[in-house]
Amino acid sequence: NPADVLQTSEAYERAVEDLTRLSLLAVNDNSDILTHGFTATELQKIYRRRADEQAIRQAHAIAILYWTGWAARFSDDVRAQIFYFTEIRYHAIESEMVSIAEQATGKLVDHLSTLGATDRASEVVKDLLDKLPSDSANRGYWLQTLAGIAHDAGELDGSSLLDMQAVMTDPSYIDNDTAIGRNFHNQGVMAVQKGMLEFGESLTRQALSRFERAGNQAWLANTNLSLAN
């Protein structure tokens, strides 16, 4: 096997080192040479074993760029998007690139919801919430996202509770008419489904009032439709 001969040569070893440094290939634990798809991901594992924090972050950044390129290339393939954004999210979280991790999580939730994979979408958001700094200004937003997933899955009690948690977590939500209106809306839907029609209608009208104050046309239309039904 010509490769066996090359692997014993000094020139070959230097070539492998140079190409690895340029992120054009990687060598795994079994001394297999990897190229293309998983190169950047494999590189960060190698750097992690070397305990080189700067190199690790650089490898994660390369991986994010790599998978972002593939995500852009296959933007119409939902299943491929789920795979790519899972990879982007992983590398962003590992390298503490919080903003990128949140963006990737949002994309991932959208695509998972398209396939009806609400359980997995919920797990992704919960995992992000566990990793966000306790003082993150976006905790309320992600709690509301989690509430929306629960609502779409028909878990109305859980949706309402999460909405209230979002309001309480982020002090700015106290004056956020859309956030509070959405809570009234979800509670109204839940009340109607439990046969409490008048109470449900009252909650829904309170939601409409909040959405009107906020000028949120999308939620106004959604709530008016619920009221009509």
Short mmCIF file of C-alpha atoms in Angstrom, two decimals:
data_model
loop_
_atom_site.label_atom_id
_atom_site.label_comp_id
_atom_site.label_asym_id
_atom_site.label_seq_id
_atom_site.Cartn_x
_atom_site.Cartn_y
_atom_site.Cartn_z
CA ASN A 1 0.00 0.00 0.00
CA PRO A 2 1.69 3.28 -1.12
CA ALA A 3 0.05 5.09 1.80
CA ASP A 4 1.86 2.82 4.27
CA VAL A 5 5.20 3.82 2.73
CA LEU A 6 4.34 7.49 2.74
CA GLN A 7 3.28 7.36 6.37
CA THR A 8 6.80 6.38 7.37
CA SER A 9 8.42 9.24 5.51
CA GLU A 10 9.40 12.48 7.17
CA ALA A 11 8.14 14.47 4.19
CA TYR A 12 4.74 12.88 4.48
CA GLU A 13 4.50 13.66 8.18
CA ARG A 14 5.43 17.29 7.55
CA ALA A 15 2.81 17.48 4.80
CA VAL A 16 0.16 16.10 7.14
CA GLU A 17 1.12 18.62 9.83
CA ASP A 18 1.02 21.52 7.36
CA LEU A 19 -2.34 20.51 5.92
CA THR A 20 -3.75 19.95 9.39
CA ARG A 21 -2.62 23.42 10.44
CA LEU A 22 -4.42 24.84 7.40
CA SER A 23 -7.57 22.90 8.33
CA LEU A 24 -7.51 21.00 5.05
CA LEU A 25 -7.38 17.63 6.77
CA ALA A 26 -7.38 16.08 10.23
CA VAL A 27 -6.03 12.94 11.88
CA ASN A 28 -8.22 11.10 14.37
CA ASP A 29 -7.33 8.84 17.31
CA ASN A 30 -6.81 5.87 14.99
CA SER A 31 -4.38 7.83 12.78
CA ASP A 32 -7.00 7.94 10.02
CA ILE A 33 -6.77 10.99 7.80
CA LEU A 34 -10.05 12.86 7.48
CA THR A 35 -10.95 15.49 4.92
CA HIS A 36 -13.98 17.54 3.87
CA GLY A 37 -17.11 17.35 6.02
CA PHE A 38 -15.80 16.63 9.47
CA THR A 39 -12.35 18.17 9.23
CA ALA A 40 -13.00 21.25 11.34
CA THR A 41 -14.94 19.26 13.91
CA GLU A 42 -12.14 16.73 14.24
CA LEU A 43 -9.56 19.49 14.58
CA GLN A 44 -11.21 20.96 17.66
CA LYS A 45 -11.05 17.49 19.29
CA ILE A 46 -7.32 17.29 18.60
CA TYR A 47 -6.69 20.76 20.01
CA ARG A 48 -8.81 19.94 23.07
CA ARG A 49 -6.56 16.98 23.83
CA ARG A 50 -3.59 19.32 23.63
CA ALA A 51 -5.30 21.68 26.10
CA ASP A 52 -4.55 24.63 23.80
CA GLU A 53 -7.49 26.95 24.56
CA GLN A 54 -6.70 29.47 21.83
CA ALA A 55 -6.35 26.73 19.23
CA ILE A 56 -9.57 25.12 20.49
CA ARG A 57 -11.53 28.35 20.05
CA GLN A 58 -10.03 28.84 16.60
CA ALA A 59 -10.98 25.30 15.61
CA HIS A 60 -14.54 25.85 16.83
CA ALA A 61 -14.70 29.11 14.85
CA ILE A 62 -13.49 27.29 11.72
CA ALA A 63 -16.13 24.62 12.27
CA ILE A 64 -18.86 27.26 12.61
CA LEU A 65 -17.81 28.89 9.34
CA TYR A 66 -17.62 25.51 7.62
CA TRP A 67 -21.10 24.34 8.65
CA THR A 68 -22.58 27.80 8.02
CA GLY A 69 -21.36 27.52 4.43
CA TRP A 70 -23.10 24.19 4.00
CA ALA A 71 -26.28 25.53 5.61
CA ALA A 72 -26.36 28.36 3.07
CA ARG A 73 -25.77 25.92 0.21
CA PHE A 74 -28.66 23.61 1.15
CA SER A 75 -31.09 26.16 2.57
CA ASP A 76 -34.14 24.39 1.09
CA ASP A 77 -33.41 21.01 2.69
CA VAL A 78 -35.02 21.07 6.17
CA ARG A 79 -33.36 17.88 7.41
CA ALA A 80 -29.97 19.03 6.22
CA GLN A 81 -30.54 22.39 7.93
CA ILE A 82 -31.27 20.60 11.20
CA PHE A 83 -27.97 18.72 10.92
CA TYR A 84 -25.94 21.81 10.00
CA PHE A 85 -27.42 24.07 12.67
CA THR A 86 -26.99 21.35 15.28
CA GLU A 87 -23.27 21.38 14.43
CA ILE A 88 -23.09 25.20 14.43
CA ARG A 89 -24.89 25.37 17.76
CA TYR A 90 -22.59 22.79 19.34
CA HIS A 91 -19.41 24.61 18.33
CA ALA A 92 -20.83 27.99 19.36
CA ILE A 93 -21.78 26.70 22.81
CA GLU A 94 -18.43 24.96 23.30
CA SER A 95 -16.54 28.14 22.42
CA GLU A 96 -18.92 30.34 24.47
CA MET A 97 -20.05 32.31 21.42
CA VAL A 98 -23.44 32.98 23.00
CA SER A 99 -24.91 35.17 20.26
CA ILE A 100 -24.14 32.60 17.55
CA ALA A 101 -25.46 29.80 19.78
CA GLU A 102 -28.75 31.69 20.19
CA GLN A 103 -29.05 32.34 16.45
CA ALA A 104 -28.38 28.68 15.65
CA THR A 105 -30.88 27.59 18.31
CA GLY A 106 -33.54 29.81 16.75
CA LYS A 107 -32.94 28.33 13.30
CA LEU A 108 -32.92 24.81 14.71
CA VAL A 109 -36.22 25.35 16.56
CA ASP A 110 -37.85 26.72 13.39
CA HIS A 111 -36.81 23.69 11.33
CA LEU A 112 -37.70 21.16 14.04
CA SER A 113 -41.12 22.79 14.42
CA THR A 114 -41.63 22.49 10.65
CA LEU A 115 -41.26 18.72 11.03
CA GLY A 116 -43.48 18.67 14.11
CA ALA A 117 -40.56 17.63 16.33
CA THR A 118 -41.78 19.72 19.26
CA ASP A 119 -40.16 17.51 21.92
CA ARG A 120 -36.72 17.95 20.42
CA ALA A 121 -37.30 21.67 19.83
CA SER A 122 -38.23 22.03 23.48
CA GLU A 123 -35.09 20.14 24.58
CA VAL A 124 -32.90 22.42 22.46
CA VAL A 125 -34.35 25.56 24.07
CA LYS A 126 -34.13 24.12 27.59
CA ASP A 127 -30.50 23.21 26.98
CA LEU A 128 -29.77 26.77 25.83
CA LEU A 129 -31.51 28.22 28.90
CA ASP A 130 -29.29 26.03 31.10
CA LYS A 131 -26.20 27.46 29.41
CA LEU A 132 -27.21 31.13 29.25
CA PRO A 133 -25.74 33.45 31.89
CA SER A 134 -28.20 33.97 34.76
CA ASP A 135 -28.33 37.70 33.97
CA SER A 136 -28.90 37.23 30.22
CA ALA A 137 -31.36 39.76 28.83
CA ASN A 138 -32.70 37.07 26.49
CA ARG A 139 -33.92 34.55 29.09
CA GLY A 140 -37.46 35.94 28.87
CA TYR A 141 -37.44 35.59 25.08
CA TRP A 142 -36.39 31.94 25.23
CA LEU A 143 -38.97 31.17 27.91
CA GLN A 144 -41.58 32.64 25.58
CA THR A 145 -40.20 30.52 22.73
CA LEU A 146 -40.56 27.48 24.98
CA ALA A 147 -44.12 28.56 25.78
CA GLY A 148 -44.88 28.82 22.06
CA ILE A 149 -43.58 25.29 21.47
CA ALA A 150 -45.71 23.98 24.35
CA HIS A 151 -48.76 25.79 22.96
CA ASP A 152 -48.23 24.36 19.47
CA ALA A 153 -47.95 20.90 21.03
CA GLY A 154 -51.29 21.41 22.80
CA GLU A 155 -49.72 21.70 26.26
CA LEU A 156 -51.72 24.78 27.21
CA ASP A 157 -51.19 24.61 30.97
CA GLY A 158 -47.44 24.44 30.51
CA SER A 159 -47.54 27.19 27.89
CA SER A 160 -49.36 29.57 30.21
CA LEU A 161 -46.98 28.85 33.09
CA LEU A 162 -43.92 29.44 30.90
CA ASP A 163 -45.39 32.71 29.65
CA MET A 164 -45.78 33.88 33.24
CA GLN A 165 -42.21 32.81 34.02
CA ALA A 166 -41.04 34.88 31.06
CA VAL A 167 -42.85 37.94 32.38
CA MET A 168 -41.39 37.45 35.86
CA THR A 169 -37.85 36.64 34.63
CA ASP A 170 -37.39 39.76 32.58
CA PRO A 171 -38.46 42.96 34.42
CA SER A 172 -38.82 44.74 31.08
CA TYR A 173 -41.74 42.39 30.29
CA ILE A 174 -43.84 44.10 32.96
CA ASP A 175 -44.48 46.87 30.44
CA ASN A 176 -44.35 44.55 27.43
CA ASP A 177 -47.91 44.45 26.11
CA THR A 178 -47.15 41.73 23.57
CA ALA A 179 -45.73 39.40 26.23
CA ILE A 180 -48.65 39.90 28.59
CA GLY A 181 -51.15 39.79 25.73
CA ARG A 182 -49.78 36.46 24.61
CA ASN A 183 -50.23 35.12 28.14
CA PHE A 184 -53.87 36.26 28.17
CA HIS A 185 -54.34 34.71 24.73
CA ASN A 186 -52.96 31.32 25.77
CA GLN A 187 -54.98 31.28 28.97
CA GLY A 188 -58.08 32.21 26.98
CA VAL A 189 -57.58 29.32 24.56
CA MET A 190 -57.05 26.96 27.50
CA ALA A 191 -60.23 28.20 29.22
CA VAL A 192 -62.33 27.71 26.08
CA GLN A 193 -60.97 24.19 25.58
CA LYS A 194 -61.98 23.41 29.18
CA GLY A 195 -65.53 24.64 28.47
CA MET A 196 -65.19 27.97 30.31
CA LEU A 197 -66.43 29.99 27.33
CA GLU A 198 -67.27 33.33 28.96
CA PHE A 199 -64.04 33.40 30.97
CA GLY A 200 -62.08 32.44 27.87
CA GLU A 201 -63.69 35.24 25.87
CA SER A 202 -62.87 37.74 28.64
CA LEU A 203 -59.21 36.71 28.64
CA THR A 204 -59.06 36.85 24.85
CA ARG A 205 -60.46 40.40 24.82
CA GLN A 206 -57.81 41.43 27.36
CA ALA A 207 -55.23 39.96 25.01
CA LEU A 208 -56.65 41.99 22.11
CA SER A 209 -56.39 45.16 24.18
CA ARG A 210 -52.71 44.47 24.88
CA PHE A 211 -51.91 43.68 21.25
CA GLU A 212 -53.68 46.85 20.10
CA ARG A 213 -51.59 48.93 22.52
CA ALA A 214 -48.45 47.20 21.26
CA GLY A 215 -49.47 47.60 17.61
CA ASN A 216 -48.74 43.89 17.06
CA GLN A 217 -50.77 43.10 13.94
CA ALA A 218 -49.76 39.44 13.73
CA TRP A 219 -51.01 38.62 17.23
CA LEU A 220 -54.09 40.84 16.72
CA ALA A 221 -55.05 38.76 13.68
CA ASN A 222 -54.30 35.50 15.50
CA THR A 223 -56.36 36.48 18.54
CA ASN A 224 -59.26 37.83 16.48
CA LEU A 225 -59.36 34.50 14.68
CA SER A 226 -59.50 32.67 18.03
CA LEU A 227 -62.32 34.94 19.18
CA ALA A 228 -64.28 34.34 15.98
CA ASN A 229 -64.02 30.58 16.45
#
